[in-house]
Coordinates of C-alpha atoms and ligand atoms in Angstrom, one line a residue:
Chain A
M1370 CA 122.4 -40.3 125.7
N1371 CA 122.6 -37.3 123.5
L1372 CA 118.9 -36.6 123.2
H1373 CA 119.5 -33.1 121.6
A1374 CA 121.4 -34.8 118.8
I1375 CA 118.7 -37.4 118.1
R1376 CA 116.2 -34.6 118.1
A1377 CA 118.3 -32.5 115.8
I1378 CA 118.8 -35.3 113.3
Y1379 CA 115.2 -36.3 113.4
L1380 CA 113.8 -32.8 112.9
Y1381 CA 116.3 -32.1 110.2
E1382 CA 115.3 -35.2 108.3
M1383 CA 111.6 -34.4 108.8
A1384 CA 112.2 -30.9 107.5
R1385 CA 113.9 -32.5 104.4
T1386 CA 110.7 -34.6 103.9
G1387 CA 108.6 -31.4 104.2
R1388 CA 110.6 -29.9 101.4
T1389 CA 110.0 -32.8 99.1
L1390 CA 106.4 -33.4 100.3
L1391 CA 104.9 -33.5 96.9
Q1392 CA 107.2 -36.1 95.4
S1393 CA 107.3 -38.2 98.7
V1394 CA 103.6 -38.4 99.2
V1395 CA 101.9 -37.7 95.9
A1396 CA 103.8 -40.2 93.8
P1397 CA 103.2 -43.3 96.1
V1398 CA 99.6 -42.4 96.4
V1399 CA 99.1 -42.1 92.7
T1400 CA 100.9 -45.3 92.0
T1401 CA 98.8 -47.1 94.7
S1402 CA 95.6 -45.7 93.2
L1403 CA 96.6 -47.0 89.9
Y1404 CA 97.0 -50.5 91.4
F1405 CA 93.5 -50.3 92.8
I1406 CA 92.0 -49.1 89.6
V1407 CA 93.7 -51.9 87.5
F1408 CA 93.7 -54.8 90.0
G1409 CA 90.9 -53.9 92.2
A1410 CA 88.2 -52.5 89.9
A1411 CA 89.2 -53.6 86.3
I1412 CA 90.6 -57.1 86.8
G1413 CA 89.6 -57.7 90.3
T1414 CA 85.9 -58.0 89.5
R1415 CA 86.7 -61.0 87.4
I1416 CA 88.7 -62.8 90.1
A1417 CA 86.9 -64.9 92.7
E1418 CA 86.8 -63.8 96.4
I1419 CA 89.8 -65.2 98.4
E1420 CA 88.7 -66.8 101.7
G1421 CA 85.7 -64.5 101.7
V1422 CA 87.5 -61.3 100.9
V1423 CA 86.9 -59.6 97.6
Y1424 CA 90.0 -59.4 95.5
G1425 CA 90.3 -55.6 95.6
A1426 CA 90.3 -55.6 99.3
F1427 CA 92.5 -58.7 99.6
I1428 CA 95.5 -56.8 97.9
V1429 CA 95.3 -53.7 100.2
P1430 CA 97.6 -55.0 102.8
G1431 CA 100.2 -56.3 100.3
L1432 CA 100.1 -53.0 98.5
I1433 CA 100.6 -51.0 101.6
M1434 CA 103.6 -53.3 102.4
L1435 CA 105.0 -52.8 98.9
M1436 CA 104.9 -49.1 99.3
L1437 CA 106.1 -49.3 102.9
L1438 CA 109.1 -51.4 102.0
T1439 CA 110.2 -49.4 98.9
Q1440 CA 109.6 -46.0 100.5
S1441 CA 111.4 -47.0 103.9
V1442 CA 114.4 -48.3 102.0
S1443 CA 114.7 -45.3 99.6
N1444 CA 114.1 -42.6 102.2
A1445 CA 116.4 -43.9 104.8
S1446 CA 119.2 -44.7 102.2
F1447 CA 118.8 -41.3 100.6
G1448 CA 118.8 -39.6 104.1
I1449 CA 122.2 -41.0 105.1
F1450 CA 123.7 -41.1 101.6
M1451 CA 123.2 -37.4 101.0
P1452 CA 125.5 -36.1 103.8
R1453 CA 128.1 -38.5 102.6
F1454 CA 127.7 -37.3 99.1
T1455 CA 127.7 -33.6 99.9
G1456 CA 130.5 -33.8 102.4
T1457 CA 128.6 -32.8 105.5
F1458 CA 129.0 -36.1 107.2
Y1459 CA 132.3 -35.0 108.7
E1460 CA 130.2 -33.2 111.2
I1461 CA 128.3 -36.2 112.4
L1462 CA 131.6 -38.2 112.6
S1463 CA 133.0 -35.5 114.8
A1464 CA 130.1 -34.9 116.9
P1465 CA 129.5 -36.4 120.4
V1466 CA 126.9 -38.9 119.1
S1467 CA 127.0 -42.6 119.3
A1468 CA 126.1 -45.0 116.4
F1469 CA 122.8 -45.8 118.2
E1470 CA 121.8 -42.2 118.4
I1471 CA 122.6 -41.6 114.7
V1472 CA 120.5 -44.6 113.7
V1473 CA 117.7 -43.6 116.0
G1474 CA 117.6 -40.1 114.4
Y1475 CA 117.8 -41.1 110.8
V1476 CA 115.9 -44.4 110.9
G1477 CA 113.3 -42.9 113.2
A1478 CA 112.6 -40.1 110.8
A1479 CA 112.5 -42.4 107.7
A1480 CA 110.2 -44.8 109.5
T1481 CA 107.8 -41.9 110.7
K1482 CA 107.6 -40.9 107.1
S1483 CA 106.8 -44.4 105.9
V1484 CA 104.1 -44.9 108.6
I1485 CA 102.4 -41.7 107.7
L1486 CA 102.5 -42.7 104.0
G1487 CA 101.2 -46.1 104.9
L1488 CA 98.2 -44.6 106.6
I1489 CA 97.6 -42.2 103.7
I1490 CA 97.6 -45.1 101.3
L1491 CA 95.3 -47.0 103.6
A1492 CA 92.9 -44.1 103.5
T1493 CA 93.2 -43.9 99.8
A1494 CA 92.4 -47.6 99.5
G1495 CA 89.3 -47.0 101.5
L1496 CA 88.0 -44.8 98.7
F1497 CA 88.2 -47.7 96.3
V1498 CA 87.3 -50.8 98.2
P1499 CA 85.4 -51.9 101.4
L1500 CA 88.0 -52.2 104.2
R1501 CA 87.7 -54.1 107.4
I1502 CA 90.4 -54.0 110.0
A1503 CA 90.1 -56.9 112.4
H1504 CA 93.1 -56.1 114.7
P1505 CA 93.9 -52.4 114.5
G1506 CA 96.4 -52.4 117.2
W1507 CA 98.4 -55.2 115.5
M1508 CA 97.9 -53.5 112.1
L1509 CA 99.5 -50.3 113.5
G1510 CA 102.3 -52.3 115.4
L1511 CA 103.2 -54.2 112.3
L1512 CA 103.2 -51.0 110.2
V1513 CA 105.7 -49.4 112.6
L1514 CA 107.8 -52.5 113.0
T1515 CA 108.1 -53.1 109.3
A1516 CA 108.8 -49.3 108.7
V1517 CA 111.6 -49.4 111.2
T1518 CA 113.1 -52.6 110.1
F1519 CA 113.2 -51.6 106.4
S1520 CA 114.3 -48.0 107.1
L1521 CA 117.2 -49.6 109.0
L1522 CA 117.9 -51.7 105.9
G1523 CA 117.9 -48.5 103.8
F1524 CA 120.2 -46.8 106.3
I1525 CA 122.7 -49.6 105.8
I1526 CA 122.4 -49.4 102.0
G1527 CA 122.9 -45.7 102.2
I1528 CA 126.2 -46.2 104.0
W1529 CA 127.2 -49.1 101.6
A1530 CA 126.3 -47.2 98.4
E1531 CA 129.0 -45.5 96.6
G1532 CA 126.8 -43.8 94.0
F1533 CA 123.2 -43.2 93.1
E1534 CA 122.9 -46.3 91.0
Q1535 CA 123.6 -48.5 93.9
L1536 CA 121.2 -46.5 95.9
Q1537 CA 118.4 -47.3 93.5
F1538 CA 119.6 -50.9 92.9
V1539 CA 118.3 -52.6 96.0
P1540 CA 114.7 -51.1 96.1
L1541 CA 114.3 -51.7 92.4
L1542 CA 115.9 -55.1 91.9
V1543 CA 115.4 -56.7 95.4
I1544 CA 112.5 -55.3 97.3
T1545 CA 110.1 -54.9 94.5
P1546 CA 110.5 -58.5 93.1
L1547 CA 110.5 -59.9 96.6
T1548 CA 107.2 -58.0 97.3
F1549 CA 105.5 -59.1 94.1
L1550 CA 106.5 -62.7 94.8
G1551 CA 105.7 -62.4 98.4
G1552 CA 102.0 -62.9 98.2
T1553 CA 101.0 -59.3 97.7
F1554 CA 98.5 -60.2 94.8
Y1555 CA 97.7 -63.7 95.7
S1556 CA 97.5 -66.1 98.6
I1557 CA 100.5 -68.4 98.5
D1558 CA 98.0 -71.4 98.8
V1559 CA 97.4 -71.0 95.1
L1560 CA 101.0 -71.9 94.2
P1561 CA 102.2 -75.5 93.6
P1562 CA 103.6 -77.1 96.8
A1563 CA 107.2 -76.9 95.6
W1564 CA 106.9 -73.1 95.0
Q1565 CA 105.2 -72.7 98.3
T1566 CA 108.3 -74.1 100.0
V1567 CA 110.6 -71.8 98.0
T1568 CA 108.4 -68.8 98.9
L1569 CA 108.9 -69.4 102.6
F1570 CA 112.5 -68.1 102.1
N1571 CA 111.2 -64.8 101.0
P1572 CA 111.0 -62.7 104.1
V1573 CA 108.3 -60.4 102.6
V1574 CA 105.9 -63.3 102.7
Y1575 CA 106.0 -63.2 106.5
L1576 CA 105.4 -59.4 106.5
V1577 CA 102.5 -59.5 104.1
S1578 CA 100.9 -62.4 105.6
A1579 CA 100.9 -61.0 109.1
F1580 CA 99.7 -57.7 108.0
R1581 CA 96.8 -59.2 106.0
W1582 CA 96.0 -61.2 109.1
S1583 CA 95.6 -57.9 111.0
F1584 CA 93.0 -56.9 108.5
Y1585 CA 91.0 -60.0 107.7
G1586 CA 92.1 -62.6 110.2
I1587 CA 93.4 -64.8 107.4
A1588 CA 97.2 -65.6 107.1
D1589 CA 99.5 -67.7 104.9
V1590 CA 101.9 -68.4 107.7
Q1591 CA 101.7 -68.3 111.5
V1592 CA 101.7 -64.7 112.9
G1593 CA 104.2 -65.7 115.5
A1594 CA 106.5 -66.9 112.7
S1595 CA 106.0 -63.6 111.0
L1596 CA 106.9 -61.6 114.1
A1597 CA 109.9 -63.7 114.8
V1598 CA 111.3 -63.3 111.2
T1599 CA 110.8 -59.5 111.3
L1600 CA 112.4 -59.1 114.7
A1601 CA 115.3 -61.3 113.7
F1602 CA 115.7 -59.1 110.6
L1603 CA 115.7 -56.0 112.8
A1604 CA 118.3 -57.4 115.2
A1605 CA 120.5 -58.3 112.2
G1606 CA 120.1 -54.7 110.9
L1607 CA 121.1 -53.2 114.3
A1608 CA 124.1 -55.5 114.5
A1609 CA 125.2 -54.4 111.1
A1610 CA 124.8 -50.7 112.0
W1611 CA 126.7 -51.2 115.1
W1612 CA 129.6 -52.9 113.2
I1613 CA 129.6 -50.1 110.6
F1614 CA 130.2 -47.4 113.2
R1615 CA 132.6 -49.5 115.2
T1616 CA 134.8 -50.2 112.2
G1617 CA 134.2 -47.0 110.4
Y1618 CA 133.2 -48.9 107.3
R1619 CA 132.8 -46.5 104.4
L1620 CA 132.7 -43.6 106.8
K1621 CA 136.3 -43.1 108.2
A1622 CA 139.6 -43.3 106.5
Chain D
M1174 CA 148.8 -24.9 133.0
H1175 CA 147.8 -28.2 131.4
P1176 CA 147.7 -28.1 127.6
I1177 CA 144.2 -28.2 126.1
I1178 CA 145.3 -30.7 123.5
S1179 CA 148.0 -33.1 123.8
I1180 CA 149.1 -35.4 121.1
S1181 CA 151.4 -38.2 121.7
K1182 CA 153.2 -40.4 119.3
L1183 CA 150.4 -40.1 116.8
S1184 CA 150.8 -42.0 113.5
K1185 CA 148.4 -42.6 110.7
T1186 CA 149.0 -44.9 107.7
Y1187 CA 146.1 -44.9 105.2
A1188 CA 144.7 -48.0 103.6
T1189 CA 146.7 -47.0 100.5
G1190 CA 149.9 -47.4 102.4
Q1191 CA 150.3 -43.6 102.5
Q1192 CA 151.9 -42.7 105.8
A1193 CA 150.4 -39.3 106.5
L1194 CA 151.5 -38.8 110.1
R1195 CA 154.7 -40.0 111.7
N1196 CA 155.1 -40.1 115.5
V1197 CA 153.6 -36.7 116.0
D1198 CA 154.0 -35.2 119.5
L1199 CA 152.3 -31.8 119.9
E1200 CA 150.8 -29.8 122.7
I1201 CA 148.4 -26.9 122.2
R1202 CA 148.1 -24.4 125.0
R1203 CA 144.8 -23.2 126.3
G1204 CA 143.7 -19.9 124.8
E1205 CA 146.4 -19.6 122.0
I1206 CA 146.1 -19.4 118.3
F1207 CA 148.2 -22.1 116.9
G1208 CA 149.3 -22.0 113.3
L1209 CA 149.9 -25.4 111.7
L1210 CA 152.0 -24.6 108.7
G1211 CA 153.0 -27.0 105.9
P1212 CA 152.9 -27.6 102.2
N1213 CA 150.0 -29.5 100.5
G1214 CA 150.0 -33.2 101.5
A1215 CA 152.1 -32.5 104.7
G1216 CA 149.5 -34.2 106.8
K1217 CA 147.6 -31.1 108.3
T1218 CA 144.1 -32.3 107.5
T1219 CA 144.9 -35.8 108.7
L1220 CA 146.2 -34.5 112.0
I1221 CA 143.0 -32.6 112.5
G1222 CA 140.9 -35.5 111.4
A1223 CA 142.6 -37.7 114.0
V1224 CA 141.8 -35.3 116.8
C1225 CA 138.2 -34.8 115.7
G1226 CA 137.3 -38.4 115.2
I1227 CA 137.2 -38.4 111.4
V1228 CA 140.4 -40.3 110.8
R1229 CA 141.2 -43.4 112.8
P1230 CA 144.8 -43.2 114.1
S1231 CA 147.1 -46.1 113.5
A1232 CA 149.0 -45.5 116.7
G1233 CA 149.4 -42.9 119.5
S1234 CA 147.0 -41.1 121.7
V1235 CA 145.2 -37.7 121.9
S1236 CA 143.6 -35.9 124.7
V1237 CA 141.5 -32.9 124.6
G1238 CA 140.7 -30.9 127.8
G1239 CA 142.2 -33.9 129.6
H1240 CA 139.8 -36.3 128.0
D1241 CA 141.2 -39.1 125.9
I1242 CA 139.5 -39.1 122.5
V1243 CA 138.9 -42.8 122.5
R1244 CA 137.9 -43.6 126.1
E1245 CA 136.1 -40.3 126.8
W1246 CA 135.2 -39.5 123.3
R1247 CA 131.9 -37.8 124.2
A1248 CA 133.5 -35.4 126.6
A1249 CA 136.4 -34.7 124.2
R1250 CA 134.3 -34.0 121.2
T1251 CA 131.8 -31.8 123.0
L1252 CA 134.8 -29.3 123.4
I1253 CA 135.7 -29.2 119.7
G1254 CA 134.3 -27.3 116.7
L1255 CA 135.6 -28.1 113.3
V1256 CA 135.6 -26.0 110.1
P1257 CA 136.7 -28.4 107.4
Q1258 CA 139.0 -27.5 104.4
E1259 CA 136.5 -28.5 101.7
L1260 CA 133.3 -26.5 101.3
T1261 CA 130.3 -28.7 101.7
N1262 CA 127.3 -28.6 99.5
N1263 CA 124.1 -29.1 101.5
A1264 CA 122.4 -27.1 98.8
F1265 CA 118.8 -27.0 99.9
D1266 CA 119.2 -26.3 103.6
S1267 CA 118.7 -22.8 105.1
V1268 CA 121.6 -21.2 106.7
L1269 CA 119.8 -21.0 110.1
G1270 CA 118.5 -24.6 109.7
T1271 CA 121.9 -26.0 109.2
V1272 CA 123.5 -24.0 112.1
R1273 CA 120.7 -25.0 114.4
F1274 CA 121.3 -28.7 113.4
S1275 CA 124.9 -28.4 114.4
R1276 CA 124.1 -27.0 117.9
G1277 CA 121.8 -29.9 118.6
L1278 CA 124.1 -32.5 117.2
F1279 CA 126.7 -31.5 119.7
G1280 CA 124.3 -32.0 122.5
K1281 CA 123.3 -28.4 123.3
P1282 CA 119.6 -27.4 124.0
P1283 CA 118.1 -25.0 121.4
D1284 CA 119.0 -21.3 121.9
P1285 CA 117.8 -19.1 119.1
A1286 CA 119.4 -15.9 120.7
R1287 CA 122.8 -17.5 120.8
L1288 CA 122.5 -18.6 117.2
Q1289 CA 121.4 -15.2 116.1
Q1290 CA 124.5 -13.8 117.9
V1291 CA 126.8 -16.4 116.1
L1292 CA 125.3 -15.5 112.7
E1293 CA 125.5 -11.8 113.3
E1294 CA 129.2 -11.9 114.3
L1295 CA 129.9 -13.6 111.0
S1296 CA 127.6 -11.2 109.1
L1297 CA 125.2 -14.0 108.0
W1298 CA 122.1 -13.0 110.0
E1299 CA 120.6 -11.2 107.0
R1300 CA 121.0 -14.4 105.0
R1301 CA 119.6 -16.7 107.7
D1302 CA 116.8 -18.0 105.5
S1303 CA 118.7 -18.3 102.3
R1304 CA 119.4 -21.7 100.9
V1305 CA 123.1 -22.7 101.2
M1306 CA 123.4 -23.0 97.3
T1307 CA 122.7 -19.3 97.0
L1308 CA 125.7 -18.3 99.1
S1309 CA 129.1 -17.2 97.7
G1310 CA 132.2 -19.2 98.6
G1311 CA 133.2 -16.7 101.3
M1312 CA 129.7 -16.9 102.8
K1313 CA 129.8 -20.7 102.7
R1314 CA 133.1 -20.7 104.6
R1315 CA 131.6 -18.4 107.3
M1316 CA 128.5 -20.6 107.5
L1317 CA 130.8 -23.5 108.2
I1318 CA 132.5 -21.4 110.9
A1319 CA 129.0 -20.6 112.3
K1320 CA 128.1 -24.3 112.4
A1321 CA 131.4 -25.1 114.2
L1322 CA 130.7 -22.3 116.8
A1323 CA 127.0 -23.1 117.3
H1324 CA 127.7 -25.2 120.3
D1325 CA 130.2 -22.9 121.9
P1326 CA 133.3 -25.1 121.6
Q1327 CA 136.4 -24.4 123.6
V1328 CA 138.7 -25.5 120.7
L1329 CA 138.3 -24.4 117.2
F1330 CA 139.9 -26.1 114.2
L1331 CA 140.1 -24.0 111.1
D1332 CA 141.5 -26.1 108.2
E1333 CA 142.8 -23.7 105.5
P1334 CA 140.1 -21.2 106.3
T1335 CA 141.2 -18.6 103.7
A1336 CA 141.1 -20.9 100.7
G1337 CA 138.8 -19.3 98.2
V1338 CA 138.1 -16.3 100.4
D1339 CA 139.0 -12.9 99.0
V1340 CA 141.4 -10.6 100.7
E1341 CA 138.8 -8.3 102.2
L1342 CA 136.9 -11.1 103.8
R1343 CA 140.2 -12.5 105.2
Q1344 CA 140.6 -9.4 107.3
G1345 CA 137.1 -9.9 108.7
M1346 CA 137.8 -13.5 109.4
W1347 CA 141.0 -12.8 111.3
Q1348 CA 139.2 -10.2 113.3
A1349 CA 136.6 -12.8 114.2
V1350 CA 139.3 -15.3 115.1
R1351 CA 140.9 -12.8 117.4
R1352 CA 137.7 -12.0 119.1
L1353 CA 137.2 -15.7 119.7
R1354 CA 140.6 -15.9 121.3
E1355 CA 139.6 -13.1 123.6
A1356 CA 136.6 -15.0 124.5
G1357 CA 138.9 -17.7 125.6
V1358 CA 138.6 -20.2 122.7
T1359 CA 141.8 -22.0 121.6
I1360 CA 142.2 -21.9 117.9
I1361 CA 144.2 -24.1 115.6
L1362 CA 144.5 -23.1 112.1
T1363 CA 146.3 -24.7 109.1
T1364 CA 147.7 -22.9 106.1
H1365 CA 150.5 -23.2 103.7
Y1366 CA 151.1 -19.5 103.6
I1367 CA 153.8 -18.3 106.0
E1368 CA 152.4 -14.8 105.9
E1369 CA 149.0 -16.1 107.1
A1370 CA 150.4 -17.9 110.1
E1371 CA 152.6 -14.8 110.8
L1372 CA 149.6 -12.5 110.7
V1373 CA 147.4 -14.4 113.3
A1374 CA 149.2 -17.1 115.1
D1375 CA 150.8 -16.9 118.6
R1376 CA 152.8 -20.1 118.1
I1377 CA 153.6 -21.9 114.9
G1378 CA 154.3 -25.6 114.2
V1379 CA 155.7 -26.6 110.9
I1380 CA 154.7 -30.1 109.5
N1381 CA 156.3 -31.7 106.5
H1382 CA 155.9 -35.3 105.3
G1383 CA 153.8 -36.2 108.3
E1384 CA 156.4 -35.0 110.8
I1385 CA 156.5 -32.0 113.0
V1386 CA 159.6 -30.3 112.1
V1387 CA 159.6 -27.3 114.5
V1388 CA 157.2 -25.8 117.0
D1389 CA 158.0 -22.3 118.2
D1390 CA 156.7 -18.9 119.2
K1391 CA 155.9 -16.9 116.2
A1392 CA 158.5 -14.2 116.8
A1393 CA 161.4 -16.7 117.2
L1394 CA 160.3 -18.7 114.2
M1395 CA 159.9 -15.7 112.0
Q1396 CA 163.4 -14.6 112.7
R1397 CA 164.6 -18.1 111.6
L1398 CA 162.4 -18.2 108.6
G1399 CA 162.1 -14.8 107.3
R1400 CA 165.4 -14.0 105.7
K1401 CA 165.4 -12.1 102.4
Q1402 CA 168.2 -11.5 99.9
L1403 CA 168.8 -8.5 97.7
T1404 CA 171.0 -9.1 94.7
L1405 CA 172.5 -6.3 92.8
E1406 CA 173.9 -6.8 89.3
L1407 CA 176.8 -4.5 89.0
Q1408 CA 177.8 -2.3 86.0
A1409 CA 181.4 -3.3 86.3
P1410 CA 182.8 -6.3 88.1
L1411 CA 184.5 -5.7 91.4
D1412 CA 187.7 -7.5 92.4
A1413 CA 187.2 -6.9 96.1
L1414 CA 184.5 -5.5 98.3
P1415 CA 185.0 -1.9 99.5
P1416 CA 185.5 -2.1 103.3
A1417 CA 182.4 0.2 103.9
L1418 CA 180.2 -2.4 102.2
A1419 CA 181.9 -5.4 103.7
A1420 CA 181.1 -3.8 107.2
R1421 CA 177.4 -3.9 106.2
G1422 CA 177.5 -7.7 105.7
L1423 CA 177.5 -7.6 101.9
A1424 CA 179.1 -10.3 99.9
L1425 CA 180.4 -10.6 96.3
A1426 CA 178.9 -13.3 94.1
A1427 CA 179.0 -14.4 90.4
G1428 CA 182.7 -13.7 90.0
G1429 CA 182.4 -10.1 91.3
R1430 CA 179.5 -9.2 89.0
E1431 CA 176.9 -9.4 91.8
L1432 CA 176.5 -8.0 95.3
V1433 CA 174.3 -9.9 97.7
Y1434 CA 172.7 -8.5 100.8
S1435 CA 170.9 -10.7 103.3
Y1436 CA 168.5 -9.0 105.7
D1437 CA 165.8 -9.8 108.1
A1438 CA 162.4 -9.4 106.3
Q1439 CA 160.7 -8.9 109.6
A1440 CA 162.9 -6.0 110.8
E1441 CA 161.4 -2.5 111.0
A1442 CA 164.2 -1.0 108.9
S1443 CA 165.8 -3.3 106.3
G1444 CA 168.7 -1.0 105.8
I1445 CA 168.2 -1.0 102.1
A1446 CA 167.8 2.8 101.7
D1447 CA 171.0 3.3 103.7
L1448 CA 172.7 0.7 101.6
L1449 CA 171.8 2.4 98.3
G1450 CA 173.0 5.7 99.6
E1451 CA 176.3 4.1 100.5
L1452 CA 176.6 2.6 97.1
E1453 CA 176.1 5.9 95.5
Q1454 CA 178.8 7.4 97.7
T1455 CA 181.4 4.6 97.0
G1456 CA 180.6 5.0 93.3
V1457 CA 179.5 1.4 92.8
G1458 CA 176.9 1.4 90.0
F1459 CA 174.3 -1.3 89.4
R1460 CA 172.3 -2.2 86.4
D1461 CA 169.5 -4.2 88.0
L1462 CA 168.3 -5.6 91.4
R1463 CA 166.2 -8.4 92.5
T1464 CA 165.0 -9.6 95.9
T1465 CA 164.3 -13.2 96.8
Q1466 CA 162.8 -14.8 99.8
S1467 CA 163.3 -18.4 100.6
S1468 CA 160.2 -20.3 99.6
L1469 CA 158.4 -22.4 102.1
E1470 CA 159.9 -25.5 100.4
D1471 CA 163.4 -24.2 101.0
I1472 CA 162.6 -23.5 104.5
F1473 CA 161.3 -27.0 105.1
V1474 CA 164.4 -28.5 103.5
D1475 CA 166.5 -26.3 105.7
L1476 CA 164.7 -27.2 108.9
V1477 CA 164.7 -30.8 108.1
R1478 CA 168.4 -30.7 107.4
Q1479 CA 169.0 -28.8 110.7
R1480 CA 167.3 -31.6 112.6
R1481 CA 169.1 -34.5 111.1
Ligands
ADP2282 N1 141.6 -40.8 102.6 C1 142.9 -40.9 102.2 N2 143.3 -42.0 101.7 C2 144.7 -42.2 101.4 N3 145.5 -41.2 101.5 C3 145.1 -40.0 101.9 C4 143.8 -39.8 102.4 N4 143.7 -38.6 102.8 C5 144.9 -38.0 102.7 N5 145.8 -38.8 102.2 C6 147.3 -38.6 101.9 O1 147.9 -38.4 103.1 C7 148.8 -37.3 102.9 C8 148.5 -36.1 103.8 O2 147.2 -35.5 103.4 P1 146.6 -34.4 104.2 O3 146.4 -34.7 105.6 O4 145.3 -34.1 103.4 O5 147.6 -33.2 103.9 P2 147.5 -31.5 104.0 O6 146.1 -31.3 104.7 O7 148.6 -31.1 104.8 O8 147.5 -31.0 102.6 C9 148.8 -36.9 101.4 O9 149.9 -37.6 100.9 C10 147.5 -37.4 101.0 O10 147.6 -37.8 99.7
MG2283 MG1 144.5 -30.2 104.1

């Protein structure tokens, strides 16, 4: 195990985050605050409580997930796309580092950043609505697991992408719609039965549901099912990353 | 002594169908400066890429320091430092930051004193906190060398290190290369300039169309390659060569209107001064003169023909 390499990649990526601190923290915080003002305070007061939780508080876990998913994907994809784009990736290819070590370094850094961001947004939410966290350990665990899984997805996108458009394509056209349709702003119980079934094919539903359960003890789907789906997704991501480095896909001529 | 790098039957065909390496056999001796000489597109960068793990070979095997680059890739790669041909553009990083990254990536523990030494040797210590985008081309090249040296490799690849580097800085670069060799580092550099290979290399390999055409000690090779011709346009055509001139190895050309003198460009004394004196004495006047040196292309053609 080349621990020095993992450390070097991790610290390098964290330093990159430090340089872009403003845009990487301020923007999501401002966006989330806007959601709270509009959906929590303005519209939320006219919406009934959902299973005993005021609407403003109900949407907090979903909003954190929304940010966590989009930020994880975009950070991690950018982190690995940049060295490909600038030509510095030759160094990583020629170094005594394994695929796994590269993934741990890049994905670890992106996930760390997402988790920090998630916690900042949580704190921001606390300023707007009354928060209650029933299972803090699970809450943190799910936060980390989701950040890692979607950073890994971002990593794969960053290797697949051949330009900046493709880099933005997935967060914008896949992650955001899936999150909006994944029960961020409503309980899927309110949907007609047919749509409820369709929704169960949306992986984000499982994340949001489990995460909300860690706050309020209410869930749309079984927590166990949520965990299983997330872990399966993580395993698929790891397999894809292993395949990429094994075959040199988009990396080696 | 075992060679530090041994390449055996290495071939590479790109996905485009372009065959960039054909059955290359090559051994690099420990501690030497090896010049890989060849025109653009000859396969130099591909060869380096295959040794360093950037290009996947289609066939053949490579070992570095006795470690097979596939089976014992970690051990093999730890020994290698690579300075790429293309300047990279990691604009926002600091010089020191990017060099520190390289050392860690190659599995070495942090060592600020060593990094300072490396940067000082390449005259970059003053610029350690500068962002890469503020560096000149020559500085960027040196920064890439610093990155390659940050983990104290035993083998250093320099792919066209003087591209875009002005003449003054080249001198400094060659001095640095020689110092490295004194410290026991084996250096493989590519170039398409004969003069450059001549200046620094101990041994030279010529590659053309993906094939190693010749590998030889510099001195031996230069003698084979470095012929020059002096052509004199005569004022009046000569029917026959005066014996004194024939004895010097001159020949008549262009129907007696030109005199051609071939000589070794490497020799201490080319004999041209003597020759001109001789012409004056024999009363052979000339209107004009020109010298020509076989271009690298000509030489490749010659070498390939010799082999077939
Ligand atoms: N990634 C690639 N895909 C397809 N062909 C390539 C690639 N890289 C190099 N080539 C081709 O392989 C040949 C050798 O290239 P290269 O090794 O870069 O030569 P050199 O470094 O000697 O100039 C050239 O014909 C070049 O066009
Ligand atoms: Mg080249």
